[in-house]
Amino acid sequence: MPSLTAAESLIATPSLPTKETLSIVVVSFFVHACVYLLASKFSSNLSRRDAANFKSRIVSTAHAIYCSFAYLFVFLSDENLYWRHKYLYSLSIASPLFAISLGYFLFDTWIMLVHRHDPDMGSWPMFAHHVLALLSCSVFLSYQNFIILGASSLGFTEATTPFTNIRWILEKKQMKDSLWYSLNGLCMFLGFWIFRIGFSIFSFVIVLRNFSDVMSQDLFVMPLTLFTVCALSFLNIMWTWKVTQGALKLFLNSRIAKKAVKAM
């Protein structure tokens, strides 16, 4: 099991991933593919389009649950991350975690490309999110640095994925009027504001607190850091706004329904 040994430097320098790291990426890709195939047993009564969507969501939920706990553990395991906000910081335990996530995003991006004509699976915001995730995980593995941005982004933002997928499943089961749908919607609403908007604020704090270190990096890492933070924040704000609109609509509709019942 990898140790929690850490190191920091002033300038990040890239290196080729080790054979062990590449092996983890490949194994992760095929493990998630196996989960996708196993999910087929529970989607036999769905249409071909919904079955593909269901299987993809099962895979993303499995990764999100693992990802949230694992990366939050990494983030909270060292005060240089959760307290001192070290931008240039290496933590050995993070490498296999990023390799597993890279394998997942490679698989899920491939599934998105296969079903690119399905708006639920191949939307441009989700594709942009996956491209940024692939690029970010590759950079983390190559530079062995920027753990705070990687661990916090994957640990925080992926925590909302299970609620999004549960919402889709409940809608397909015609359970939009159920208590479970309302409770899941509340959790999703709070999750997006706490985790995704929280990450957007946190990421800007990290960049501002370490601005001189960010600007001193090479001409690949420096613009990539700024672009990724801004792009992910834009996507998170856009998705949070949509979730908020849905929550408000659900709340207002419930109030209208209650008034109608009282008026009868």
XYZ file of N, CA and C in Angstrom:
792
model
N 0.856 -1.200 0.000
C 0.000 0.000 0.000
C 0.886 1.241 0.000
N 0.580 2.247 -0.861
C 1.407 3.441 -0.923
C 1.409 4.203 0.387
N 2.515 4.831 0.680
C 2.637 5.571 1.931
C 2.158 6.997 1.745
N 2.135 7.717 2.861
C 1.698 9.105 2.818
C 2.887 10.054 2.741
N 4.013 9.570 2.223
C 5.184 10.441 2.116
C 4.898 11.590 1.185
N 5.424 12.748 1.551
C 5.134 13.947 0.779
C 6.405 14.720 0.501
N 6.333 15.575 -0.505
C 7.467 16.425 -0.847
C 6.946 17.654 -1.562
N 7.712 18.712 -1.545
C 7.320 19.919 -2.243
C 8.546 20.555 -2.887
N 8.309 21.315 -3.945
C 9.391 21.992 -4.645
C 8.866 23.323 -5.155
N 9.763 24.143 -5.670
C 9.359 25.460 -6.133
C 8.852 25.431 -7.569
N 9.444 24.559 -8.396
C 9.058 24.446 -9.791
C 8.682 23.005 -10.088
N 7.532 22.800 -10.701
C 7.097 21.451 -11.053
C 7.790 21.014 -12.336
N 8.334 19.808 -12.346
C 9.003 19.267 -13.526
C 8.313 17.958 -13.927
N 8.019 17.794 -15.222
C 7.303 16.592 -15.657
C 8.227 15.387 -15.777
N 7.628 14.202 -15.708
C 8.352 12.960 -15.924
C 7.361 11.927 -16.441
N 7.880 10.895 -17.102
C 7.002 9.866 -17.634
C 6.425 9.022 -16.499
N 5.136 8.694 -16.570
C 4.547 7.830 -15.540
C 5.249 6.477 -15.491
N 5.307 5.875 -14.336
C 5.946 4.579 -14.174
C 5.077 3.478 -14.791
N 5.677 2.309 -14.984
C 4.928 1.174 -15.515
C 3.797 0.781 -14.568
N 4.051 0.904 -13.269
C 3.018 0.571 -12.290
C 1.811 1.497 -12.435
N 2.093 2.783 -12.643
C 1.004 3.750 -12.804
C 0.195 3.464 -14.059
N 0.883 3.194 -15.171
C 0.188 2.878 -16.418
C -0.619 1.587 -16.290
N -0.083 0.636 -15.521
C -0.806 -0.623 -15.300
C -2.106 -0.368 -14.556
N -2.061 0.530 -13.564
C -3.271 0.864 -12.799
C -4.304 1.518 -13.708
N -3.857 2.379 -14.627
C -4.772 3.029 -15.573
C -5.482 1.980 -16.431
N -4.708 1.028 -16.962
C -5.278 -0.017 -17.820
C -6.254 -0.898 -17.040
N -5.840 -1.323 -15.848
C -6.709 -2.165 -15.011
C -7.992 -1.413 -14.658
N -7.861 -0.146 -14.311
C -9.030 0.665 -13.972
C -9.996 0.745 -15.148
N -9.464 0.930 -16.354
C -10.299 1.000 -17.559
C -11.138 -0.271 -17.703
N -10.497 -1.421 -17.554
C -11.194 -2.690 -17.750
C -12.115 -3.035 -16.577
N -11.764 -2.607 -15.372
C -12.653 -2.831 -14.223
C -13.958 -2.058 -14.412
N -13.843 -0.810 -14.843
C -15.050 -0.016 -15.085
C -15.839 -0.574 -16.266
N -15.134 -1.140 -17.249
C -15.830 -1.796 -18.361
C -16.612 -3.012 -17.870
N -16.040 -3.749 -16.930
C -16.727 -4.908 -16.346
C -17.969 -4.481 -15.570
N -17.856 -3.390 -14.826
C -19.025 -2.865 -14.101
C -20.121 -2.484 -15.092
N -19.719 -1.892 -16.212
C -20.665 -1.510 -17.274
C -21.395 -2.737 -17.813
N -20.649 -3.824 -18.032
C -21.248 -5.054 -18.553
C -22.142 -5.719 -17.510
N -21.713 -5.703 -16.246
C -22.528 -6.294 -15.182
C -23.852 -5.557 -15.008
N -23.821 -4.238 -15.238
C -25.046 -3.438 -15.107
C -26.087 -3.816 -16.156
N -25.644 -4.509 -17.221
C -26.573 -4.929 -18.270
C -27.651 -5.858 -17.730
N -27.324 -6.613 -16.672
C -28.291 -7.548 -16.092
C -29.481 -6.835 -15.468
N -29.311 -5.547 -15.143
C -30.378 -4.798 -14.488
C -31.052 -3.806 -15.440
N -30.721 -3.889 -16.729
C -31.288 -2.931 -17.690
C -32.004 -3.626 -18.838
N -32.357 -4.904 -18.654
C -32.970 -5.667 -19.742
C -34.357 -5.144 -20.114
N -35.044 -4.513 -19.161
C -36.395 -4.022 -19.429
C -36.418 -2.578 -19.917
N -35.250 -2.021 -20.164
C -35.156 -0.640 -20.642
C -34.933 -0.613 -22.152
N -35.245 0.526 -22.746
C -34.959 0.698 -24.168
C -33.452 0.716 -24.378
N -33.031 0.550 -25.605
C -31.593 0.500 -25.895
C -30.902 1.783 -25.458
N -31.550 2.906 -25.699
C -30.963 4.206 -25.329
C -30.891 4.359 -23.815
N -31.997 4.023 -23.130
C -32.016 4.145 -21.673
C -31.085 3.136 -21.009
N -30.949 1.965 -21.614
C -30.056 0.938 -21.051
C -28.610 1.415 -21.070
N -28.191 2.029 -22.168
C -26.818 2.549 -22.264
C -26.604 3.660 -21.242
N -27.620 4.506 -21.090
C -27.531 5.600 -20.121
C -27.472 5.060 -18.700
N -28.301 4.048 -18.415
C -28.327 3.444 -17.084
C -26.976 2.827 -16.734
N -26.391 2.072 -17.654
C -25.106 1.422 -17.409
C -24.000 2.453 -17.187
N -24.021 3.513 -17.962
C -23.022 4.572 -17.798
C -23.152 5.241 -16.440
N -24.388 5.424 -15.987
C -24.622 6.075 -14.695
C -24.227 5.175 -13.527
N -24.399 3.856 -13.683
C -23.956 2.931 -12.644
C -22.437 3.010 -12.490
N -21.738 3.053 -13.617
C -20.274 3.153 -13.586
C -19.843 4.465 -12.948
N -20.463 5.567 -13.341
C -20.078 6.874 -12.802
C -20.392 6.971 -11.311
N -21.493 6.321 -10.874
C -21.832 6.329 -9.449
C -20.803 5.551 -8.641
N -20.399 4.386 -9.166
C -19.384 3.580 -8.479
C -18.079 4.358 -8.339
N -17.662 5.028 -9.418
C -16.436 5.824 -9.357
C -16.598 7.002 -8.409
N -17.759 7.649 -8.437
C -17.975 8.834 -7.605
C -17.914 8.498 -6.124
N -18.517 7.364 -5.730
C -18.511 6.975 -4.322
C -17.088 6.701 -3.850
N -16.366 5.907 -4.644
C -14.964 5.627 -4.301
C -14.150 6.921 -4.290
N -14.349 7.702 -5.343
C -13.557 8.917 -5.557
C -13.734 9.914 -4.415
N -14.972 10.130 -4.006
C -15.248 11.119 -2.971
C -14.545 10.775 -1.663
N -14.681 9.529 -1.227
C -14.059 9.122 0.030
C -12.536 9.091 -0.073
N -12.011 8.558 -1.189
C -10.560 8.413 -1.336
C -9.862 9.765 -1.415
N -10.389 10.669 -2.233
C -9.726 11.963 -2.399
C -9.918 12.866 -1.191
N -11.063 12.769 -0.536
C -11.242 13.544 0.686
C -10.300 13.042 1.782
N -10.043 11.729 1.783
C -9.064 11.175 2.725
C -7.687 11.751 2.449
N -7.301 11.784 1.169
C -6.007 12.362 0.793
C -5.954 13.833 1.195
N -7.032 14.545 0.898
C -7.071 15.980 1.171
C -6.963 16.273 2.661
N -7.648 15.455 3.487
C -7.671 15.706 4.927
C -6.526 15.021 5.674
N -5.682 14.286 4.965
C -4.607 13.546 5.620
C -3.368 14.395 5.886
N -3.322 15.580 5.304
C -2.128 16.403 5.431
C -2.534 17.869 5.587
N -2.056 18.507 6.634
C -2.433 19.908 6.882
C -1.891 20.850 5.819
N -0.883 20.418 5.062
C -0.383 21.243 3.958
C -1.430 21.409 2.860
N -2.399 20.520 2.834
C -3.468 20.619 1.847
C -4.683 21.331 2.419
N -5.222 20.828 3.543
C -6.477 21.383 4.039
C -6.302 22.668 4.851
N -5.053 22.978 5.274
C -4.850 24.170 6.092
C -3.910 25.169 5.440
N -2.749 24.681 4.978
C -1.760 25.591 4.393
C -1.956 25.820 2.896
N -2.748 24.992 2.266
C -3.087 25.158 0.851
C -1.851 25.205 -0.050
N -0.971 24.219 0.100
C 0.239 24.143 -0.715
C -0.120 23.809 -2.161
N 0.201 24.710 -3.058
C -0.086 24.500 -4.486
C 0.880 23.493 -5.088
N 2.177 23.651 -4.806
C 3.202 22.734 -5.301
C 3.508 21.723 -4.213
N 2.872 20.558 -4.327
C 3.000 19.580 -3.263
C 2.770 18.193 -3.829
N 3.626 17.264 -3.457
C 3.530 15.901 -3.951
C 3.203 14.947 -2.810
N 2.270 14.044 -3.044
C 1.852 13.076 -2.038
C 1.766 11.713 -2.723
N 2.577 10.761 -2.257
C 2.732 9.495 -2.977
C 1.437 8.701 -3.103
N 0.576 8.777 -2.087
C -0.662 8.003 -2.126
C -1.614 8.503 -3.207
N -1.408 9.729 -3.680
C -2.332 10.299 -4.658
C -2.151 9.706 -6.048
N -0.947 9.257 -6.388
C -0.674 8.773 -7.744
C -1.580 7.620 -8.170
N -1.694 6.535 -7.376
C -2.600 5.460 -7.803
C -4.055 5.893 -7.866
N -4.450 6.853 -7.038
C -5.837 7.328 -7.068
C -6.114 8.071 -8.366
N -5.180 8.933 -8.779
C -5.344 9.650 -10.039
C -5.301 8.683 -11.219
N -4.497 7.618 -11.097
C -4.419 6.619 -12.170
C -5.751 5.893 -12.327
N -6.395 5.560 -11.203
C -7.709 4.909 -11.251
C -8.743 5.837 -11.893
N -8.723 7.110 -11.509
C -9.660 8.074 -12.084
C -9.392 8.283 -13.572
N -8.116 8.285 -13.963
C -7.788 8.438 -15.377
C -8.359 7.270 -16.182
N -8.251 6.049 -15.647
C -8.832 4.892 -16.311
C -10.336 5.014 -16.462
N -10.993 5.525 -15.407
C -12.449 5.721 -15.474
C -12.818 6.750 -16.530
N -12.160 7.904 -16.514
C -12.518 8.959 -17.464
C -12.217 8.550 -18.904
N -11.176 7.742 -19.119
C -10.907 7.219 -20.466
C -12.065 6.339 -20.920
N -12.526 5.453 -20.030
C -13.628 4.564 -20.383
C -14.915 5.347 -20.626
N -15.244 6.266 -19.712
C -16.511 6.988 -19.823
C -16.511 7.930 -21.022
N -15.357 8.512 -21.353
C -15.272 9.361 -22.546
C -15.494 8.527 -23.800
N -14.954 7.311 -23.812
C -15.175 6.410 -24.937
C -16.663 6.077 -25.080
N -17.340 5.811 -23.954
C -18.775 5.535 -23.983
C -19.544 6.751 -24.496
N -19.125 7.942 -24.074
C -19.782 9.165 -24.542
C -19.629 9.328 -26.044
N -18.463 9.011 -26.580
C -18.235 9.133 -28.019
C -19.060 8.111 -28.791
N -19.186 6.903 -28.233
C -20.012 5.873 -28.879
C -21.465 6.323 -28.953
N -21.941 6.980 -27.882
C -23.339 7.432 -27.810
C -23.421 8.957 -27.945
N -22.579 9.506 -28.789
C -22.499 10.970 -28.909
C -23.780 11.605 -29.437
N -24.644 10.818 -30.091
C -25.889 11.384 -30.620
C -26.992 11.429 -29.563
N -26.741 10.848 -28.398
C -27.697 10.890 -27.291
C -27.424 12.150 -26.467
N -28.356 13.102 -26.430
C -28.120 14.357 -25.688
C -27.904 14.161 -24.198
N -28.440 13.052 -23.639
C -28.255 12.794 -22.213
C -26.846 12.300 -21.893
N -26.152 11.762 -22.885
C -24.829 11.186 -22.643
C -23.711 11.955 -23.331
N -24.032 12.654 -24.398
C -22.980 13.316 -25.167
C -23.090 14.821 -25.218
N -23.626 15.446 -24.158
C -23.758 16.903 -24.151
C -22.379 17.560 -24.085
N -22.281 18.752 -24.662
C -20.971 19.400 -24.712
C -20.430 19.761 -23.329
N -21.256 20.168 -22.349
C -20.664 20.453 -21.023
C -20.041 19.214 -20.388
N -20.720 18.064 -20.522
C -20.185 16.843 -19.931
C -18.920 16.391 -20.664
N -18.920 16.545 -21.997
C -17.730 16.178 -22.764
C -16.566 17.087 -22.387
N -16.831 18.398 -22.236
C -15.779 19.338 -21.830
C -15.258 18.985 -20.442
N -16.174 18.608 -19.549
C -15.779 18.207 -18.191
C -14.833 17.009 -18.243
N -15.158 16.013 -19.075
C -14.333 14.810 -19.151
C -12.966 15.099 -19.784
N -12.953 15.957 -20.792
C -11.673 16.320 -21.412
C -10.769 17.017 -20.402
N -11.341 17.939 -19.620
C -10.568 18.621 -18.580
C -10.096 17.632 -17.520
N -10.947 16.676 -17.167
C -10.569 15.668 -16.168
C -9.439 14.789 -16.686
N -9.511 14.376 -17.951
C -8.453 13.569 -18.548
C -7.132 14.325 -18.567
N -7.207 15.586 -18.971
C -6.001 16.403 -19.037
C -5.428 16.635 -17.650
N -6.296 16.909 -16.691
C -5.839 17.187 -15.331
C -5.194 15.956 -14.698
N -5.853 14.797 -14.806
C -5.291 13.569 -14.232
C -3.946 13.240 -14.871
N -3.829 13.468 -16.182
C -2.563 13.203 -16.872
C -1.462 14.118 -16.361
N -1.818 15.385 -16.129
C -0.830 16.343 -15.608
C -0.416 15.974 -14.194
N -1.369 15.591 -13.362
C -1.043 15.205 -11.984
C -0.077 14.023 -11.974
N -0.317 13.055 -12.851
C 0.536 11.867 -12.890
C 1.902 12.174 -13.489
N 1.940 13.114 -14.401
C 3.213 13.464 -15.044
C 4.081 14.344 -14.164
N 3.463 15.337 -13.520
C 4.220 16.286 -12.715
C 4.318 15.867 -11.251
N 3.450 14.949 -10.816
C 3.433 14.524 -9.408
C 3.278 15.716 -8.466
N 2.445 16.645 -8.866
C 2.254 17.867 -8.088
C 0.799 18.322 -8.205
N 0.503 19.503 -7.645
C -0.835 20.102 -7.722
C -1.889 19.194 -7.090
N -1.484 18.440 -6.058
C -2.387 17.494 -5.427
C -3.597 18.185 -4.820
N -3.406 19.399 -4.315
C -4.515 20.080 -3.645
C -5.659 20.371 -4.608
N -5.327 20.806 -5.837
C -6.374 21.078 -6.815
C -7.028 19.789 -7.286
N -6.216 18.758 -7.503
C -6.765 17.503 -7.987
C -7.616 16.799 -6.965
N -7.104 16.668 -5.745
C -7.834 15.959 -4.695
C -9.106 16.704 -4.309
N -9.029 18.017 -4.240
C -10.212 18.786 -3.844
C -11.258 18.800 -4.954
N -10.830 18.917 -6.217
C -11.792 18.968 -7.314
C -12.521 17.645 -7.473
N -11.776 16.533 -7.500
C -12.410 15.224 -7.651
C -13.148 14.804 -6.383
N -12.564 15.112 -5.224
C -13.208 14.730 -3.969
C -14.481 15.490 -3.703
N -14.480 16.773 -4.030
C -15.644 17.595 -3.752
C -16.734 17.433 -4.821
N -16.362 17.652 -6.068
C -17.384 17.730 -7.111
C -18.018 16.386 -7.428
N -17.263 15.290 -7.330
C -17.840 13.976 -7.641
C -18.852 13.528 -6.586
N -18.868 14.186 -5.440
C -19.806 13.806 -4.372
C -21.256 14.017 -4.785
N -21.498 14.857 -5.780
C -22.873 15.129 -6.210
C -23.354 14.152 -7.278
N -22.451 13.392 -7.880
C -22.810 12.518 -9.003
C -23.860 11.469 -8.644
N -23.745 10.768 -7.498
C -24.768 9.759 -7.181
C -26.187 10.333 -7.131
N -26.340 11.544 -6.594
C -27.672 12.147 -6.502
C -28.226 12.481 -7.888
N -27.349 12.929 -8.784
C -27.774 13.215 -10.158
C -28.244 11.943 -10.850
N -27.515 10.857 -10.650
C -27.881 9.586 -11.276
C -29.140 8.986 -10.667
N -29.301 9.117 -9.345
C -30.517 8.627 -8.690
C -31.737 9.390 -9.212
N -31.572 10.673 -9.438
C -32.671 11.485 -9.983
C -33.119 10.945 -11.334
N -32.160 10.606 -12.189
C -32.488 10.070 -13.518
C -33.250 8.747 -13.387
N -32.790 7.871 -12.485
C -33.428 6.567 -12.292
C -34.859 6.743 -11.773
N -35.044 7.643 -10.803
C -36.386 7.881 -10.256
C -37.334 8.437 -11.313
N -36.816 9.285 -12.193
C -37.649 9.828 -13.268
C -38.074 8.723 -14.237
N -37.153 7.817 -14.540
C -37.481 6.717 -15.454
C -38.496 5.761 -14.828
N -38.515 5.674 -13.508
C -39.471 4.823 -12.803
C -40.777 5.560 -12.484
N -40.936 6.752 -13.071
C -42.153 7.549 -12.877
C -42.408 7.840 -11.402
N -41.343 8.244 -10.696
C -41.455 8.509 -9.260
C -41.183 9.980 -8.930
N -41.508 10.860 -9.861
C -41.245 12.279 -9.640
C -42.106 12.870 -8.524
N -43.222 12.238 -8.217
C -44.093 12.746 -7.159
C -43.842 12.066 -5.811
N -42.826 11.219 -5.753
C -42.563 10.474 -4.524
C -41.724 11.281 -3.544
N -41.757 10.839 -2.277
C -40.936 11.471 -1.241
C -39.451 11.276 -1.536
N -39.091 10.106 -2.096
C -37.687 9.827 -2.398
C -37.138 10.822 -3.417
N -37.954 11.175 -4.392
C -37.527 12.132 -5.412
C -37.280 13.507 -4.790
N -38.166 13.910 -3.884
C -38.015 15.212 -3.217
C -36.776 15.233 -2.323
N -36.574 14.144 -1.549
C -35.405 14.070 -0.667
C -34.106 14.056 -1.476
N -34.106 13.308 -2.571
C -32.912 13.274 -3.425
C -32.657 14.646 -4.041
N -33.740 15.321 -4.433
C -33.593 16.663 -4.997
C -33.013 17.639 -3.987
N -33.439 17.516 -2.733
C -32.908 18.381 -1.680
C -31.416 18.109 -1.469
N -31.047 16.817 -1.425
C -29.630 16.459 -1.260
C -28.800 16.955 -2.441
N -29.364 16.848 -3.640
C -28.645 17.300 -4.828
C -28.469 18.816 -4.813
N -29.526 19.531 -4.421
C -29.465 20.991 -4.331
C -28.397 21.432 -3.336
N -28.424 20.846 -2.133
C -27.434 21.193 -1.114
C -26.035 20.764 -1.547
N -25.936 19.576 -2.172
C -24.642 19.066 -2.608
C -23.975 19.959 -3.636
N -24.757 20.426 -4.591
C -24.174 21.297 -5.619
C -23.689 22.605 -5.020
N -24.446 23.179 -4.096
C -24.017 24.438 -3.485
C -22.828 24.242 -2.550
N -22.844 23.162 -1.776
C -21.759 22.936 -0.813
C -20.485 22.490 -1.498
N -20.597 21.493 -2.379
C -19.403 20.887 -2.970
C -18.932 21.590 -4.238
N -19.824 21.801 -5.189
C -19.379 22.365 -6.464
C -19.114 23.867 -6.369
N -20.020 24.609 -5.770
C -19.751 26.043 -5.598
C -18.643 26.227 -4.565
N -18.655 25.373 -3.536
C -17.572 25.431 -2.542
C -16.215 25.194 -3.163
N -16.130 24.207 -4.078
C -14.858 23.963 -4.755
C -14.455 25.157 -5.612
N -15.418 25.758 -6.313
C -15.095 26.905 -7.173
C -14.474 28.033 -6.357
N -15.054 28.297 -5.197
C -14.501 29.343 -4.322
C -13.136 28.921 -3.795
N -13.035 27.671 -3.349
C -11.797 27.151 -2.780
C -10.661 27.164 -3.804
N -10.962 26.791 -5.043
C -9.917 26.745 -6.066
C -9.361 28.133 -6.367
N -10.240 29.145 -6.378
C -9.757 30.510 -6.603
C -8.919 30.993 -5.419
N -9.300 30.579 -4.204
C -8.506 30.928 -3.024
C -7.103 30.332 -3.136
N -7.014 29.079 -3.577
C -5.721 28.420 -3.730
C -4.856 29.171 -4.738
N -5.447 29.499 -5.888
C -4.687 30.195 -6.937
C -4.228 31.563 -6.457
N -5.111 32.300 -5.781
C -4.746 33.638 -5.320
C -3.681 33.590 -4.225
N -3.797 32.609 -3.317
C -2.810 32.492 -2.246
C -1.443 32.047 -2.759
N -1.431 31.350 -3.889
C -0.175 30.848 -4.450
C 0.083 31.431 -5.838
N -0.372 32.668 -6.046
C -0.345 33.241 -7.385
C 1.075 33.336 -7.947
N 2.028 33.698 -7.121
C 3.413 33.801 -7.600
C 3.948 32.435 -8.032
N 3.577 31.368 -7.286
C 3.997 30.018 -7.671
C 3.321 29.582 -8.968
N 2.052 29.933 -9.123
C 1.323 29.575 -10.347
C 1.970 30.239 -11.555
N 2.277 31.531 -11.429
C 2.827 32.288 -12.557
C 4.278 31.913 -12.867
N 4.951 31.253 -11.938
C 6.353 30.883 -12.163
C 6.503 29.527 -12.851
N 5.385 28.833 -13.088
C 5.450 27.523 -13.742
C 5.677 27.673 -15.243
N 5.928 26.550 -15.914
C 6.215 26.596 -17.344
C 4.981 27.018 -18.133
N 5.162 27.229 -19.424
C 4.104 27.775 -20.266
C 3.009 26.772 -20.584
N 3.089 25.596 -20.010
C 2.006 24.620 -20.129
C 1.179 24.580 -18.853
N 1.849 24.480 -17.709
C 1.160 24.330 -16.432
C 0.447 25.608 -16.025
N 1.099 26.749 -16.192
C 0.514 28.012 -15.738
C -0.829 28.311 -16.412
N -0.900 28.342 -17.760
C -2.211 28.603 -18.370
C -3.205 27.471 -18.137
N -2.687 26.233 -18.033
C -3.590 25.107 -17.784
C -4.272 25.247 -16.425
N -3.514 25.647 -15.405
C -4.096 25.844 -14.078
C -5.199 26.894 -14.117
N -4.891 28.046 -14.714
C -5.862 29.137 -14.764
C -7.087 28.758 -15.590
N -6.844 28.116 -16.739
C -7.956 27.745 -17.613
C -8.841 26.684 -16.958
N -8.215 25.667 -16.346
C -8.985 24.584 -15.738
C -9.836 25.089 -14.583
N -9.251 25.923 -13.733
C -10.003 26.467 -12.592
C -11.189 27.291 -13.087
N -10.964 28.127 -14.088
C -12.045 28.970 -14.612
C -13.111 28.136 -15.328
N -12.664 27.166 -16.153
C -13.605 26.354 -16.923
C -14.456 25.476 -16.008
N -13.821 24.797 -15.036
C -14.580 23.956 -14.109
C -15.538 24.788 -13.262
N -15.095 25.976 -12.856
C -15.965 26.853 -12.074
C -17.174 27.283 -12.895
N -16.940 27.585 -14.174
C -18.047 27.959 -15.066
C -19.054 26.825 -15.187
N -18.556 25.595 -15.414
C -19.445 24.437 -15.530
C -20.198 24.190 -14.224
N -19.497 24.297 -13.099
C -20.138 24.060 -11.805
C -21.215 25.096 -11.504
N -20.931 26.351 -11.836
C -21.927 27.407 -11.626
C -23.134 27.187 -12.527
N -22.889 26.813 -13.782
C -23.982 26.575 -14.729
C -24.862 25.418 -14.266
N -24.238 24.305 -13.855
C -25.015 23.147 -13.394
C -25.753 23.453 -12.090
N -25.103 24.201 -11.189
C -25.746 24.555 -9.924
C -26.954 25.444 -10.155
N -26.842 26.349 -11.115
C -27.964 27.224 -11.437
C -29.143 26.418 -11.978
N -28.850 25.423 -12.816
C -29.915 24.575 -13.351
C -30.578 23.759 -12.246
N -29.766 23.225 -11.331
C -30.308 22.464 -10.201
C -31.163 23.367 -9.318
N -30.694 24.606 -9.102
C -31.446 25.562 -8.288
C -32.782 25.903 -8.938
N -32.774 26.083 -10.265
C -34.022 26.346 -10.977
C -35.003 25.188 -10.807
N -34.477 23.949 -10.922
C -35.328 22.781 -10.751
C -35.894 22.680 -9.346
N -35.062 23.003 -8.339
C -35.511 22.951 -6.950
C -36.590 23.998 -6.682
N -36.389 25.191 -7.213
C -37.387 26.247 -7.045
C -38.706 25.879 -7.723
N -38.606 25.284 -8.904
C -39.805 24.872 -9.632
C -40.563 23.807 -8.853
N -39.815 22.842 -8.292
C -40.438 21.781 -7.502
C -41.105 22.347 -6.250
N -40.429 23.300 -5.599
C -40.969 23.911 -4.384
C -42.230 24.714 -4.686
N -42.172 25.515 -5.761
C -43.333 26.336 -6.115
C -44.519 25.479 -6.544
N -44.243 24.399 -7.285
C -45.327 23.510 -7.718
C -45.994 22.827 -6.518
N -45.186 22.460 -5.514
C -45.747 21.820 -4.323
C -46.622 22.789 -3.546
N -46.228 24.058 -3.498
C -47.028 25.060 -2.794
C -48.341 25.307 -3.527
N -48.269 25.342 -4.863
C -49.487 25.544 -5.654
C -50.435 24.372 -5.465
N -49.863 23.146 -5.433
C -50.691 21.951 -5.250
C -51.371 21.962 -3.884
N -50.645 22.390 -2.836
C -51.230 22.454 -1.499
C -52.366 23.466 -1.436
N -52.180 24.618 -2.082
C -53.244 25.635 -2.107
C -54.475 25.109 -2.832
N -54.235 24.362 -3.904
C -55.357 23.827 -4.662
C -56.145 22.818 -3.827
N -55.437 22.009 -3.037
C -56.100 21.019 -2.177
C -56.931 21.712 -1.098
N -56.368 22.778 -0.509
C -57.081 23.512 0.533
C -58.330 24.212 -0.029
N -58.246 24.616 -1.296
C -59.371 25.355 -1.890
C -60.528 24.420 -2.247
N -60.283 23.120 -2.315
C -61.344 22.165 -2.671
C -62.357 21.992 -1.539
